[in-house]
Coordinates of C-alpha atoms and ligand atoms in Angstrom, one line a residue:
X131 CA 42.7 80.9 65.0
X132 CA 41.1 80.0 61.3
X133 CA 38.3 77.7 60.8
X134 CA 39.9 75.6 58.7
X135 CA 42.7 74.9 61.2
X136 CA 39.9 74.1 63.4
X137 CA 38.3 71.6 61.2
X138 CA 41.8 69.9 60.4
X139 CA 43.0 69.1 63.9
X140 CA 39.5 67.4 64.9
X141 CA 40.1 65.3 61.3
X142 CA 40.2 62.2 62.2
X143 CA 43.1 60.8 60.4
X144 CA 43.9 56.8 60.0
X145 CA 47.0 56.3 61.8
X146 CA 48.1 54.0 59.4
X147 CA 47.8 55.4 56.9
X148 CA 46.6 58.8 57.2
X149 CA 42.8 58.8 54.9
X150 CA 40.3 60.5 56.7
X151 CA 38.6 57.5 59.4
X152 CA 35.5 59.3 60.8
X153 CA 33.2 57.0 59.7
X154 CA 35.3 54.0 59.6
X155 CA 34.2 50.9 61.8
X156 CA 30.1 51.2 60.1
X157 CA 30.2 47.4 59.5
X158 CA 32.5 46.1 60.2
X159 CA 32.5 44.4 63.7
X160 CA 35.7 45.0 66.2
X161 CA 36.4 41.6 68.0
X162 CA 37.5 43.5 71.1
X163 CA 35.4 43.6 74.9
X164 CA 37.8 45.8 76.6
X165 CA 36.8 49.5 75.6
X166 CA 40.0 50.9 75.2
X167 CA 41.5 48.7 72.3
X168 CA 38.4 48.2 70.7
X169 CA 38.4 52.7 70.5
X170 CA 42.4 52.1 69.5
X171 CA 41.2 50.1 65.7
X172 CA 37.9 51.7 65.8
X173 CA 40.9 54.6 64.7
X174 CA 41.4 53.3 62.0
X175 CA 40.0 54.5 58.5
X176 CA 37.5 51.6 56.7
X177 CA 40.4 50.3 54.3
X178 CA 42.6 49.5 57.0
X179 CA 40.1 47.9 59.6
X180 CA 39.1 45.4 56.9
X181 CA 42.4 44.8 55.7
X182 CA 43.6 42.9 58.8
X183 CA 43.6 39.8 59.2
X184 CA 42.2 38.5 62.1
X185 CA 42.3 34.7 63.6
X186 CA 39.6 34.3 65.3
X187 CA 39.3 30.5 64.6
X188 CA 42.8 28.6 65.1
X189 CA 43.2 25.7 63.6
X190 CA 46.2 24.7 65.7
X191 CA 45.3 24.5 68.9
X192 CA 48.6 24.5 70.0
X193 CA 50.1 27.5 68.3
X194 CA 47.0 29.3 67.5
X195 CA 47.4 29.5 64.1
X196 CA 45.1 30.2 61.4
X197 CA 46.6 26.6 59.3
X198 CA 47.3 22.6 60.6
X199 CA 51.0 22.8 62.0
X200 CA 53.8 20.1 61.4
X201 CA 56.0 22.4 63.6
X202 CA 53.8 22.2 67.1
X203 CA 52.4 18.7 66.2
X204 CA 56.8 17.8 66.0
X205 CA 58.0 19.6 68.8
X206 CA 59.2 17.3 72.0
X207 CA 60.3 19.8 73.9
X208 CA 57.6 22.3 74.3
X209 CA 57.8 25.0 77.7
X210 CA 54.9 26.7 77.0
X211 CA 50.8 26.0 77.4
X212 CA 50.6 27.6 74.8
X213 CA 50.2 31.0 72.2
X214 CA 48.0 33.3 70.1
X215 CA 48.1 35.3 67.6
X216 CA 46.1 38.2 66.6
X217 CA 46.5 37.7 63.7
X218 CA 48.4 36.2 60.2
X219 CA 51.3 37.7 58.8
X220 CA 50.4 38.8 55.5
X221 CA 51.9 41.8 53.2
X222 CA 50.0 44.4 55.0
X223 CA 50.5 43.6 58.0
X224 CA 54.7 43.5 57.1
X225 CA 54.2 46.8 56.1
X226 CA 52.6 48.3 59.1
X227 CA 55.0 46.8 61.6
X228 CA 58.0 47.9 58.9
X229 CA 56.2 51.6 59.2
X230 CA 55.4 51.7 63.0
X231 CA 59.7 50.1 63.7
X232 CA 60.2 52.7 61.6
X233 CA 58.7 55.9 62.4
X234 CA 58.0 54.7 65.8
X235 CA 54.6 56.1 66.3
X236 CA 52.8 56.2 69.0
X237 CA 49.6 56.4 67.8
X238 CA 50.5 52.5 65.5
X239 CA 51.9 51.3 68.8
X240 CA 48.7 51.9 70.5
X241 CA 46.8 50.3 66.9
X242 CA 49.6 47.6 67.2
X243 CA 48.9 46.4 70.8
X244 CA 45.3 46.5 70.8
X245 CA 45.5 43.6 67.5
X246 CA 47.1 41.7 70.1
X247 CA 44.4 42.0 73.0
X248 CA 42.7 40.6 70.7
X249 CA 45.3 37.1 71.3
X250 CA 44.7 38.0 74.4
X251 CA 41.5 37.8 75.4
X252 CA 40.4 35.3 73.1
X253 CA 44.1 33.1 74.9
X254 CA 42.2 34.4 78.4
X255 CA 39.1 32.8 77.0
X256 CA 40.6 29.2 75.6
X257 CA 43.2 28.7 78.5
X258 CA 41.1 29.5 81.3
X259 CA 43.7 31.2 83.0
X260 CA 44.0 34.7 84.5
X261 CA 48.0 36.1 84.3
X262 CA 49.5 38.3 87.4
X263 CA 52.9 38.7 85.5
X264 CA 54.0 39.6 81.0
X265 CA 56.7 39.5 80.1
X266 CA 58.3 40.5 76.5
X267 CA 60.9 38.6 74.2
X268 CA 64.3 41.1 74.7
X269 CA 66.1 42.1 72.1
X270 CA 70.4 42.0 71.9
X271 CA 71.7 45.1 73.5
X272 CA 73.4 46.4 70.2
X273 CA 70.3 45.9 68.2
X274 CA 68.1 47.9 71.1
X275 CA 70.6 50.7 71.1
X276 CA 70.0 50.7 67.0
X277 CA 66.9 50.8 66.7
X278 CA 65.4 52.8 70.0
X279 CA 63.4 50.4 71.6
X280 CA 62.0 46.6 71.7
X281 CA 58.6 46.7 69.7
X282 CA 57.3 43.3 71.6
X283 CA 58.4 45.2 75.0
X284 CA 56.1 48.4 74.0
X285 CA 54.1 46.6 72.9
X286 CA 53.2 44.2 75.8
X287 CA 53.7 47.2 78.2
X288 CA 50.7 49.1 76.4
X289 CA 48.5 45.5 77.0
X290 CA 49.8 45.6 81.3
X291 CA 47.9 48.9 81.6
X292 CA 44.9 48.1 79.8
X293 CA 44.1 44.6 81.7
X294 CA 46.4 45.7 85.0
X295 CA 48.6 42.9 85.0
X296 CA 52.4 43.5 86.2
X297 CA 55.4 44.3 83.3
X298 CA 58.4 42.4 84.2
X299 CA 61.3 42.5 82.4
X300 CA 62.2 39.2 82.6
X301 CA 65.0 37.3 80.1
X302 CA 67.8 39.0 79.0
X303 CA 68.9 38.3 75.2
X304 CA 72.8 38.0 74.7
X305 CA 73.2 37.8 71.1
X306 CA 70.9 38.7 68.0
X307 CA 69.9 35.8 66.4
X308 CA 70.3 35.7 62.7
X309 CA 65.9 35.7 61.0
X310 CA 64.6 32.5 61.3
X311 CA 62.6 31.9 58.1
X312 CA 66.3 32.5 56.5
X313 CA 67.8 28.8 58.2
X314 CA 67.0 25.0 58.3
X315 CA 65.2 23.8 60.7
X316 CA 68.1 21.8 62.5
X317 CA 70.7 25.2 62.6
X318 CA 67.8 27.0 64.6
X319 CA 67.2 25.1 66.8
X320 CA 71.1 24.9 67.9
X321 CA 70.6 28.6 67.2
X322 CA 68.7 29.6 69.7
X323 CA 70.2 28.2 72.8
X324 CA 72.6 30.1 74.8
X325 CA 70.5 32.9 74.3
X326 CA 68.8 34.0 76.9
X327 CA 69.2 34.0 80.5
X328 CA 67.0 35.1 83.3
X329 CA 66.8 39.0 85.0
X330 CA 66.9 38.1 88.5
X331 CA 63.3 39.3 89.4
X332 CA 61.8 37.1 92.5
X333 CA 58.8 39.3 93.5
X334 CA 57.3 37.3 89.8
X335 CA 54.3 34.9 89.7
X336 CA 53.1 32.9 87.4
X337 CA 50.8 32.1 84.9
X338 CA 53.4 34.1 83.3
X339 CA 52.4 35.9 79.0
X340 CA 55.8 36.1 77.7
X341 CA 55.1 38.8 74.2
X342 CA 56.4 38.4 70.7
X343 CA 55.4 40.3 67.4
X344 CA 55.8 37.2 65.1
X345 CA 55.3 34.1 65.9
X346 CA 57.4 31.3 63.2
X347 CA 58.6 28.6 63.9
X348 CA 58.3 29.4 67.5
X349 CA 61.3 28.5 68.5
X350 CA 62.0 31.9 70.1
X351 CA 59.3 31.6 72.9
X352 CA 60.0 28.1 73.2
X353 CA 63.4 28.4 74.7
X354 CA 62.4 32.1 76.5
X355 CA 59.6 29.9 78.0
X356 CA 62.2 27.4 78.8
X357 CA 64.9 30.0 80.7
X358 CA 61.4 31.7 82.9
X359 CA 60.2 27.9 83.8
X360 CA 64.0 27.3 84.8
X361 CA 64.7 30.5 86.6
X362 CA 61.4 31.3 88.3
X363 CA 61.5 31.8 91.9
X364 CA 59.7 28.9 93.2
X365 CA 60.1 25.2 93.2
X366 CA 57.0 24.8 91.2
X367 CA 57.6 26.4 87.8
X368 CA 55.0 28.5 86.6
X369 CA 53.3 27.9 83.3
X370 CA 54.3 30.4 80.2
X371 CA 52.0 31.5 78.0
X372 CA 52.6 32.9 74.2
X373 CA 51.1 36.4 72.4
X374 CA 52.4 37.2 69.7
X375 CA 51.0 39.9 67.8
X376 CA 51.1 37.7 64.4
X377 CA 51.8 34.6 63.0
X378 CA 53.8 33.9 59.9
Ligands
ZN118 ZN1 44.0 53.9 56.9
ZN119 ZN1 50.9 24.9 66.0

């Protein structure tokens, strides 16, 4: 084996951009307690690390948004307790998610899950709750076939593993709904009905964490929470908390 190859394999290339991430973390604080997601974030190069638009201090206490929030004020039928989002959905974050969807790279997946872990640790602190159960917003079967995997589920399963939470697929998606941002508020609300159905899992207990990649209006999260609570195995419906990778 030539020494060059050995060095090449030891080089720490950034899981996002491929640049050498040798001395990345430097003075950039990584806002995570758990050592494994911390390690994942510190595998990024300095440039990528600085590009993460963390939401450390949400303004909206319901949905965890970094701005004040009309959607939460207007919503009268909220089925979830609160949600927290790890980052703002900037152009860079859009690129990272697209890269992950396209490549399905495991190293990138761990980085995205580690970012979600930041929202999870925040949510635990703010809510004072502990979570026995975690689930994810499902994809419609034809979308799943097309893409090959459900990124929200993958991220939720990584989190389940790190924090020892039981992952269950508790919901089914009956049909695909169009991208929410393209529609008016009214049609979005109507659209969500009859989109999700419960999976029968008699053993789960709440509070339950519900994971999705992007929070746009909260309609998906809200509808999933409603269906989950209705289908709960106990008479007293469990609390549902949202955990989102990014807030658009
Ligand atoms: Zn990088
Ligand atoms: Zn809000």
